[in-house]
């Protein structure tokens, strides 16, 4: 007894099974986390080493290379990058996505521990941290005040806001940009110090030894006990001024206030932030990579609403940039598309069947299959995201297919006067093989997607598995609930109204015309058959040319993902190397003034700017202007139009490079073009990179070309005469410490204020560190004579230019050339051009080419998806061969695939879209969508041949009988993609790409399949048999009468060696 017959005999069982799937699926869906995309963050472990006094070249050879060589051999390392700057080395070890973060971090710690003895003694111990590479700012809150300065505002945020926002569930960290934290700034007067014979080391020693709190025991008596506390710490400006730091030449006490100005001021003034309303404090809040971004955003905003009630009157906090808005709007659009698709599909089914009762049966399949798939997603730890929702939209057209096929076959038998119960049993048995075959084919198509490598593989694994699960559950429903409901709803037979009768008559006329056309075409055989073969060859050629041939100049543009309007525009500003904070701030203010025009146009509510970075030691020659845009329907221009206008207005700003762009989605926030040149020497690689940049400047498709190696940073090289230093008793350590403290600032101790701890920072006065001569007038103490010695006696200086950073990529010295893309120029075209340019200019320079960021992912995904596409076709072919017990039938069935791809390419061209991961996934889907039509025709033709029909007549009758289900299932899939194809609003570009691919691919496939599949079947399948043929022979030999043995004169007497 088949499962269909069991369900018909036990209708309550079938109903309960469907209800259980629906209920458990709904419960599972409610527990799934919500994100924009699946978690594609890769484990990244950072290693940072501070080495005071060392320049970038020394850092690279003595620290960076030593660490890289040790950690490179770790299991699962995907990418190893490093930056060597003056006094600091930063190494990032990026692991494969399947590597456990904690295990990776432990392995890195073990390896670094092994080489600690090989690092310079003067270097600080390496700091090893886990980096959440998938985290991004969920939102940016802006804190401002009408009365308080930046110091007071930062202190308030540190005390009352940062920890409070950081405690919200799902928040990873809360940063501050433009922060000015309190510190006790000790501005040293070198002239006063020299006059009083006080050296830098004297001040540091005094501050460390005198600013302490020590336990002093207890006083115990018979009645009471006291604990003693020796309060010797320094707390106020006056306490520090009064601190004795030494004795002068005449023995008098020298206090800190005699040789320095002590002031409670900002520890760091190397960053700033502002809006068009004035100075502000930016507070980006980052979420954990595993958190539900929408929930985290809402929780933060609720917490901010509570904070507003307790804020002082002069302080205001607002959420100015909320990245969850794009995610929410994008997913809302997909949910709307889901509802629209369901409605459109049901309307199409009703138009084809002409009956509300008949439409109800496949309608039940949709929610049960979609929600049942959520059960599988919950078990595998997947999330509800844009891709799984897109999968649900596209799955609607697929999950109704099996129910439609079963329903149509049962109804057809009822119309031939078979009792409804028997019609349900026999009809479901007759079509069961085709249902299982199509389901296995679709699963075989989608599951290989989950084996793609890299971030693209992780992105689409959830998509592929969720769609495959929905298709499997739809087959279960089609073979259980659908036959049962059909037997119940049509127990009294088929009673058609006017509309249903008209629909039926129209389809009968269409079917008869179609069969007549097949009779005409297949009777003479050759013209149509040759035309069919030529059509397959031409379609295949077009597909290969556009998808795979790099020399084809007419192919569609290629990129990782469509550039989306994410509701934000960013303008990056890079001042010349070595520019001061004031200079950079003026450039940023000029760009912000230009950007304010977009506020007046109604595109944005405000302009936000920041100078510098979160790292207080980072260069201050860069910054950014941000435009949070109004909602998509509330502004006249798109983000791309705004970027184009800003680019035109800012390209001629003197003294700075200005790069407007929209933030990335899948590709990240860096420039899309990033080609890495690697070689043994920086100078040779940099020279080639400079030539490549000059050549690339001629390409109108590229904009804002940069490379990360520039020997333009003004540098004062200090040479120490070791012989003189030794003769005068001056240690190199004292020289380095004096330079660092006087010119670079040095944290020597801390103090308490209001219950919080703050740094004490020593640095020379501004006017005493403004010129080269100031360096020579610093004094150090001789270890031999204890007298002060001017640095001019032991050092000499030379002004040079140097690279601000030395970068390495996968253990090789590297220079990266980056660029933005102008409108109409794709990333694929840009990478091909850059690679060709490098090869043309390379000559004998030993350079290797690699890629980073979005370019790296595109290179990975392009090859991976192409291989996966071929693998999907191979798997489908083998699955069909196993099911049909023939190597010929799958060739007939798969003939529609090249035509579907041709339609997909036409759709992408028509919509001005590109070949990207969304359209490529749609193309892979088309393998299954196009194949199922051929399965219906070939499988029924085999059945008719088994019943004794003549070969050509069986082919024509099978095509005619399956015309209605083929048209219904294909159009259901195609119209299901229409809401995606005509999408608008947040994330519309990606939805349009996959929608156009599926719609036009499905339409082309069905239009040509109905002619090509019967023609090829007649041409190459004449000598094949059905899968049951050998079983009947064996049964006959055994004397079994359970099956009918073909009589002599069967139309297919000889079996092909391939069949």
PDB file of C-alpha atoms in Angstrom, residues 309-521:
ATOM      1  CA  UNK A 309      14.136  60.834  30.748  1.00  0.00           C
ATOM      2  CA  UNK A 310      17.162  61.102  33.046  1.00  0.00           C
ATOM      3  CA  UNK A 311      19.420  63.325  30.913  1.00  0.00           C
ATOM      4  CA  UNK A 312      20.333  66.822  32.103  1.00  0.00           C
ATOM      5  CA  UNK A 313      18.429  69.569  30.305  1.00  0.00           C
ATOM      6  CA  UNK A 314      21.402  70.660  28.226  1.00  0.00           C
ATOM      7  CA  UNK A 315      22.246  67.181  26.845  1.00  0.00           C
ATOM      8  CA  UNK A 316      20.479  65.591  23.906  1.00  0.00           C
ATOM      9  CA  UNK A 317      20.888  62.069  22.513  1.00  0.00           C
ATOM     10  CA  UNK A 318      19.418  60.983  19.185  1.00  0.00           C
ATOM     11  CA  UNK A 319      19.742  57.997  16.871  1.00  0.00           C
ATOM     12  CA  UNK A 320      20.943  59.515  13.618  1.00  0.00           C
ATOM     13  CA  UNK A 321      22.109  56.468  11.659  1.00  0.00           C
ATOM     14  CA  UNK A 322      20.186  53.224  12.074  1.00  0.00           C
ATOM     15  CA  UNK A 323      21.419  50.434   9.806  1.00  0.00           C
ATOM     16  CA  UNK A 324      18.574  48.193  10.935  1.00  0.00           C
ATOM     17  CA  UNK A 325      16.162  50.425   8.981  1.00  0.00           C
ATOM     18  CA  UNK A 326      17.513  49.090   5.692  1.00  0.00           C
ATOM     19  CA  UNK A 327      17.367  45.517   6.968  1.00  0.00           C
ATOM     20  CA  UNK A 328      13.831  45.966   8.270  1.00  0.00           C
ATOM     21  CA  UNK A 329      12.583  47.676   5.124  1.00  0.00           C
ATOM     22  CA  UNK A 330      14.315  45.176   2.865  1.00  0.00           C
ATOM     23  CA  UNK A 331      12.852  42.210   4.709  1.00  0.00           C
ATOM     24  CA  UNK A 332       9.464  43.888   4.849  1.00  0.00           C
ATOM     25  CA  UNK A 333       9.556  44.235   1.067  1.00  0.00           C
ATOM     26  CA  UNK A 334      10.419  40.551   0.745  1.00  0.00           C
ATOM     27  CA  UNK A 335       7.551  39.584   3.070  1.00  0.00           C
ATOM     28  CA  UNK A 336       5.193  41.708   0.973  1.00  0.00           C
ATOM     29  CA  UNK A 337       6.562  39.979  -2.128  1.00  0.00           C
ATOM     30  CA  UNK A 338       5.894  36.662  -0.389  1.00  0.00           C
ATOM     31  CA  UNK A 339       2.239  37.562   0.099  1.00  0.00           C
ATOM     32  CA  UNK A 340       1.948  38.946  -3.433  1.00  0.00           C
ATOM     33  CA  UNK A 341       3.541  35.840  -4.897  1.00  0.00           C
ATOM     34  CA  UNK A 342       1.177  33.572  -2.992  1.00  0.00           C
ATOM     35  CA  UNK A 343      -1.832  35.546  -4.219  1.00  0.00           C
ATOM     36  CA  UNK A 344      -0.618  35.663  -7.831  1.00  0.00           C
ATOM     37  CA  UNK A 345       0.163  31.941  -7.884  1.00  0.00           C
ATOM     38  CA  UNK A 346      -3.265  31.061  -6.539  1.00  0.00           C
ATOM     39  CA  UNK A 347      -4.928  33.316  -9.118  1.00  0.00           C
ATOM     40  CA  UNK A 348      -2.954  31.580 -11.878  1.00  0.00           C
ATOM     41  CA  UNK A 349      -4.004  28.175 -10.541  1.00  0.00           C
ATOM     42  CA  UNK A 350      -7.635  29.283 -10.402  1.00  0.00           C
ATOM     43  CA  UNK A 351      -7.501  30.570 -13.975  1.00  0.00           C
ATOM     44  CA  UNK A 352      -6.110  27.256 -15.155  1.00  0.00           C
ATOM     45  CA  UNK A 353      -8.435  25.034 -13.122  1.00  0.00           C
ATOM     46  CA  UNK A 354     -11.529  27.242 -13.111  1.00  0.00           C
ATOM     47  CA  UNK A 355     -12.576  25.947  -9.674  1.00  0.00           C
ATOM     48  CA  UNK A 356     -12.235  27.389  -6.183  1.00  0.00           C
ATOM     49  CA  UNK A 357     -12.347  23.893  -4.659  1.00  0.00           C
ATOM     50  CA  UNK A 358      -9.532  22.731  -6.901  1.00  0.00           C
ATOM     51  CA  UNK A 359      -7.509  25.864  -6.121  1.00  0.00           C
ATOM     52  CA  UNK A 360      -7.871  25.248  -2.390  1.00  0.00           C
ATOM     53  CA  UNK A 361      -5.907  21.987  -2.608  1.00  0.00           C
ATOM     54  CA  UNK A 362      -2.548  23.392  -3.829  1.00  0.00           C
ATOM     55  CA  UNK A 363      -3.178  26.491  -1.702  1.00  0.00           C
ATOM     56  CA  UNK A 364      -2.916  24.362   1.437  1.00  0.00           C
ATOM     57  CA  UNK A 365       0.478  23.109   0.288  1.00  0.00           C
ATOM     58  CA  UNK A 366       2.102  26.556   0.442  1.00  0.00           C
ATOM     59  CA  UNK A 367       1.960  27.339   4.187  1.00  0.00           C
ATOM     60  CA  UNK A 368       2.566  23.741   5.256  1.00  0.00           C
ATOM     61  CA  UNK A 369       5.682  23.356   3.080  1.00  0.00           C
ATOM     62  CA  UNK A 370       7.154  26.786   3.826  1.00  0.00           C
ATOM     63  CA  UNK A 371       6.686  26.517   7.597  1.00  0.00           C
ATOM     64  CA  UNK A 372       7.805  22.887   7.681  1.00  0.00           C
ATOM     65  CA  UNK A 373      11.073  24.038   6.093  1.00  0.00           C
ATOM     66  CA  UNK A 374      11.526  26.322   9.120  1.00  0.00           C
ATOM     67  CA  UNK A 375      11.800  23.170  11.232  1.00  0.00           C
ATOM     68  CA  UNK A 376      14.861  22.090   9.259  1.00  0.00           C
ATOM     69  CA  UNK A 377      16.293  25.610   9.504  1.00  0.00           C
ATOM     70  CA  UNK A 378      15.862  25.593  13.287  1.00  0.00           C
ATOM     71  CA  UNK A 379      17.582  22.209  13.613  1.00  0.00           C
ATOM     72  CA  UNK A 380      20.556  23.444  11.560  1.00  0.00           C
ATOM     73  CA  UNK A 381      20.790  26.762  13.426  1.00  0.00           C
ATOM     74  CA  UNK A 382      19.824  28.893  10.429  1.00  0.00           C
ATOM     75  CA  UNK A 383      18.164  32.301  10.583  1.00  0.00           C
ATOM     76  CA  UNK A 384      15.387  34.238   8.916  1.00  0.00           C
ATOM     77  CA  UNK A 385      17.233  36.570   6.582  1.00  0.00           C
ATOM     78  CA  UNK A 386      16.893  38.199   3.196  1.00  0.00           C
ATOM     79  CA  UNK A 387      18.145  35.123   1.375  1.00  0.00           C
ATOM     80  CA  UNK A 388      15.955  32.574   3.150  1.00  0.00           C
ATOM     81  CA  UNK A 389      12.954  34.847   2.588  1.00  0.00           C
ATOM     82  CA  UNK A 390      13.875  35.117  -1.091  1.00  0.00           C
ATOM     83  CA  UNK A 391      14.065  31.340  -1.103  1.00  0.00           C
ATOM     84  CA  UNK A 392      10.557  31.185   0.369  1.00  0.00           C
ATOM     85  CA  UNK A 393       9.234  33.538  -2.320  1.00  0.00           C
ATOM     86  CA  UNK A 394      10.725  31.456  -5.107  1.00  0.00           C
ATOM     87  CA  UNK A 395       9.732  28.213  -3.391  1.00  0.00           C
ATOM     88  CA  UNK A 396       6.029  29.124  -3.577  1.00  0.00           C
ATOM     89  CA  UNK A 397       6.022  28.497  -7.290  1.00  0.00           C
ATOM     90  CA  UNK A 398       7.847  25.213  -6.741  1.00  0.00           C
ATOM     91  CA  UNK A 399       5.940  23.756  -3.789  1.00  0.00           C
ATOM     92  CA  UNK A 400       2.580  24.003  -5.583  1.00  0.00           C
ATOM     93  CA  UNK A 401       3.949  22.138  -8.609  1.00  0.00           C
ATOM     94  CA  UNK A 402       3.657  18.653  -7.147  1.00  0.00           C
ATOM     95  CA  UNK A 403       0.180  19.309  -5.786  1.00  0.00           C
ATOM     96  CA  UNK A 404      -0.916  20.707  -9.160  1.00  0.00           C
ATOM     97  CA  UNK A 405       0.421  17.679 -11.033  1.00  0.00           C
ATOM     98  CA  UNK A 406      -1.260  15.192  -8.673  1.00  0.00           C
ATOM     99  CA  UNK A 407      -4.505  17.178  -8.604  1.00  0.00           C
ATOM    100  CA  UNK A 408      -4.680  17.562 -12.380  1.00  0.00           C
ATOM    101  CA  UNK A 409      -4.061  13.852 -12.947  1.00  0.00           C
ATOM    102  CA  UNK A 410      -6.748  12.782 -10.473  1.00  0.00           C
ATOM    103  CA  UNK A 411      -9.277  15.265 -11.870  1.00  0.00           C
ATOM    104  CA  UNK A 412      -8.562  14.032 -15.387  1.00  0.00           C
ATOM    105  CA  UNK A 413      -9.370  10.472 -14.327  1.00  0.00           C
ATOM    106  CA  UNK A 414     -12.552  11.581 -12.578  1.00  0.00           C
ATOM    107  CA  UNK A 415     -13.617  13.325 -15.786  1.00  0.00           C
ATOM    108  CA  UNK A 416     -13.175   9.953 -17.514  1.00  0.00           C
ATOM    109  CA  UNK A 417     -15.897   8.557 -15.185  1.00  0.00           C
ATOM    110  CA  UNK A 418     -13.569   6.811 -12.739  1.00  0.00           C
ATOM    111  CA  UNK A 419     -14.931   6.860  -9.141  1.00  0.00           C
ATOM    112  CA  UNK A 420     -13.283   9.650  -7.133  1.00  0.00           C
ATOM    113  CA  UNK A 421     -11.746   7.330  -4.525  1.00  0.00           C
ATOM    114  CA  UNK A 422     -10.254   5.044  -7.165  1.00  0.00           C
ATOM    115  CA  UNK A 423      -9.253   8.025  -9.272  1.00  0.00           C
ATOM    116  CA  UNK A 424      -7.356   9.444  -6.287  1.00  0.00           C
ATOM    117  CA  UNK A 425      -5.574   6.130  -5.614  1.00  0.00           C
ATOM    118  CA  UNK A 426      -4.776   5.321  -9.233  1.00  0.00           C
ATOM    119  CA  UNK A 427      -4.016   8.896 -10.233  1.00  0.00           C
ATOM    120  CA  UNK A 428      -1.565   9.449  -7.381  1.00  0.00           C
ATOM    121  CA  UNK A 429       0.082   6.074  -8.115  1.00  0.00           C
ATOM    122  CA  UNK A 430       0.348   6.957 -11.789  1.00  0.00           C
ATOM    123  CA  UNK A 431       1.973  10.316 -11.161  1.00  0.00           C
ATOM    124  CA  UNK A 432       3.924   9.327  -8.027  1.00  0.00           C
ATOM    125  CA  UNK A 433       7.114   8.491  -9.901  1.00  0.00           C
ATOM    126  CA  UNK A 434       7.119  11.885 -11.649  1.00  0.00           C
ATOM    127  CA  UNK A 435       6.564  13.688  -8.331  1.00  0.00           C
ATOM    128  CA  UNK A 436       9.447  11.856  -6.695  1.00  0.00           C
ATOM    129  CA  UNK A 437      11.643  12.403  -9.739  1.00  0.00           C
ATOM    130  CA  UNK A 438      11.033  16.156  -9.892  1.00  0.00           C
ATOM    131  CA  UNK A 439      11.565  16.449  -6.142  1.00  0.00           C
ATOM    132  CA  UNK A 440      14.866  14.614  -6.273  1.00  0.00           C
ATOM    133  CA  UNK A 441      15.981  16.733  -9.201  1.00  0.00           C
ATOM    134  CA  UNK A 442      15.191  19.975  -7.390  1.00  0.00           C
ATOM    135  CA  UNK A 443      16.939  18.750  -4.241  1.00  0.00           C
ATOM    136  CA  UNK A 444      19.908  17.685  -6.357  1.00  0.00           C
ATOM    137  CA  UNK A 445      20.038  21.217  -7.775  1.00  0.00           C
ATOM    138  CA  UNK A 446      19.801  23.113  -4.502  1.00  0.00           C
ATOM    139  CA  UNK A 447      21.973  21.044  -2.201  1.00  0.00           C
ATOM    140  CA  UNK A 448      25.231  21.561  -4.175  1.00  0.00           C
ATOM    141  CA  UNK A 449      24.809  25.285  -3.492  1.00  0.00           C
ATOM    142  CA  UNK A 450      25.465  24.581   0.190  1.00  0.00           C
ATOM    143  CA  UNK A 451      28.900  23.161  -0.677  1.00  0.00           C
ATOM    144  CA  UNK A 452      30.204  26.384  -2.206  1.00  0.00           C
ATOM    145  CA  UNK A 453      33.425  27.566  -0.559  1.00  0.00           C
ATOM    146  CA  UNK A 454      34.040  30.896   1.137  1.00  0.00           C
ATOM    147  CA  UNK A 455      31.550  33.542   2.175  1.00  0.00           C
ATOM    148  CA  UNK A 456      29.367  32.984  -0.887  1.00  0.00           C
ATOM    149  CA  UNK A 457      28.992  29.326   0.063  1.00  0.00           C
ATOM    150  CA  UNK A 458      27.969  30.266   3.596  1.00  0.00           C
ATOM    151  CA  UNK A 459      25.581  32.864   2.251  1.00  0.00           C
ATOM    152  CA  UNK A 460      23.698  30.466   0.030  1.00  0.00           C
ATOM    153  CA  UNK A 461      23.870  27.308   2.087  1.00  0.00           C
ATOM    154  CA  UNK A 462      20.839  28.499   4.047  1.00  0.00           C
ATOM    155  CA  UNK A 463      19.107  29.477   0.807  1.00  0.00           C
ATOM    156  CA  UNK A 464      19.730  26.108  -0.844  1.00  0.00           C
ATOM    157  CA  UNK A 465      18.860  23.943   2.148  1.00  0.00           C
ATOM    158  CA  UNK A 466      15.688  25.873   3.018  1.00  0.00           C
ATOM    159  CA  UNK A 467      14.356  25.681  -0.569  1.00  0.00           C
ATOM    160  CA  UNK A 468      15.278  21.986  -0.823  1.00  0.00           C
ATOM    161  CA  UNK A 469      13.493  21.291   2.474  1.00  0.00           C
ATOM    162  CA  UNK A 470      10.354  23.115   1.296  1.00  0.00           C
ATOM    163  CA  UNK A 471      10.347  21.105  -1.941  1.00  0.00           C
ATOM    164  CA  UNK A 472      10.686  17.808  -0.046  1.00  0.00           C
ATOM    165  CA  UNK A 473       7.818  18.657   2.284  1.00  0.00           C
ATOM    166  CA  UNK A 474       5.701  19.759  -0.676  1.00  0.00           C
ATOM    167  CA  UNK A 475       6.212  16.326  -2.228  1.00  0.00           C
ATOM    168  CA  UNK A 476       5.120  14.692   1.022  1.00  0.00           C
ATOM    169  CA  UNK A 477       1.987  16.842   1.106  1.00  0.00           C
ATOM    170  CA  UNK A 478       1.326  16.202  -2.589  1.00  0.00           C
ATOM    171  CA  UNK A 479       1.398  12.429  -2.033  1.00  0.00           C
ATOM    172  CA  UNK A 480      -0.604  12.437   1.206  1.00  0.00           C
ATOM    173  CA  UNK A 481      -2.890  15.418   1.757  1.00  0.00           C
ATOM    174  CA  UNK A 482      -3.560  16.269  -1.905  1.00  0.00           C
ATOM    175  CA  UNK A 483      -5.035  12.849  -2.931  1.00  0.00           C
ATOM    176  CA  UNK A 484      -7.115  12.745   0.241  1.00  0.00           C
ATOM    177  CA  UNK A 485      -8.512  16.263  -0.213  1.00  0.00           C
ATOM    178  CA  UNK A 486      -9.207  15.612  -3.905  1.00  0.00           C
ATOM    179  CA  UNK A 487     -11.160  12.449  -3.088  1.00  0.00           C
ATOM    180  CA  UNK A 488     -13.214  14.360  -0.504  1.00  0.00           C
ATOM    181  CA  UNK A 489     -13.801  17.644  -2.351  1.00  0.00           C
ATOM    182  CA  UNK A 490     -14.734  15.882  -5.593  1.00  0.00           C
ATOM    183  CA  UNK A 491     -16.566  12.924  -4.039  1.00  0.00           C
ATOM    184  CA  UNK A 492     -19.683  13.910  -5.965  1.00  0.00           C
ATOM    185  CA  UNK A 493     -17.818  14.161  -9.249  1.00  0.00           C
ATOM    186  CA  UNK A 494     -16.761  17.174 -11.299  1.00  0.00           C
ATOM    187  CA  UNK A 495     -19.409  19.856 -11.609  1.00  0.00           C
ATOM    188  CA  UNK A 496     -18.164  22.777 -13.640  1.00  0.00           C
ATOM    189  CA  UNK A 497     -19.755  26.177 -13.722  1.00  0.00           C
ATOM    190  CA  UNK A 498     -19.695  28.527 -16.682  1.00  0.00           C
ATOM    191  CA  UNK A 499     -16.242  29.857 -15.989  1.00  0.00           C
ATOM    192  CA  UNK A 500     -14.743  26.433 -15.307  1.00  0.00           C
ATOM    193  CA  UNK A 501     -16.370  25.043 -18.438  1.00  0.00           C
ATOM    194  CA  UNK A 502     -15.030  27.917 -20.509  1.00  0.00           C
ATOM    195  CA  UNK A 503     -11.540  27.354 -19.103  1.00  0.00           C
ATOM    196  CA  UNK A 504     -11.801  23.647 -19.798  1.00  0.00           C
ATOM    197  CA  UNK A 505     -12.953  24.217 -23.375  1.00  0.00           C
ATOM    198  CA  UNK A 506     -10.136  26.672 -23.965  1.00  0.00           C
ATOM    199  CA  UNK A 507      -7.566  24.205 -22.729  1.00  0.00           C
ATOM    200  CA  UNK A 508      -9.004  21.392 -24.780  1.00  0.00           C
ATOM    201  CA  UNK A 509      -8.774  23.547 -27.872  1.00  0.00           C
ATOM    202  CA  UNK A 510      -5.224  24.600 -26.968  1.00  0.00           C
ATOM    203  CA  UNK A 511      -4.244  20.992 -26.291  1.00  0.00           C
ATOM    204  CA  UNK A 512      -5.707  19.813 -29.580  1.00  0.00           C
ATOM    205  CA  UNK A 513      -3.927  22.566 -31.498  1.00  0.00           C
ATOM    206  CA  UNK A 514      -0.695  21.716 -29.730  1.00  0.00           C
ATOM    207  CA  UNK A 515      -1.041  18.019 -30.527  1.00  0.00           C
ATOM    208  CA  UNK A 516      -1.871  18.801 -34.151  1.00  0.00           C
ATOM    209  CA  UNK A 517       1.290  20.895 -34.357  1.00  0.00           C
ATOM    210  CA  UNK A 518       3.309  18.009 -32.940  1.00  0.00           C
ATOM    211  CA  UNK A 519       1.713  15.606 -35.447  1.00  0.00           C
ATOM    212  CA  UNK A 520       2.667  17.924 -38.294  1.00  0.00           C
ATOM    213  CA  UNK A 521       6.205  18.470 -37.008  1.00  0.00           C
TER     214      UNK A 521
END
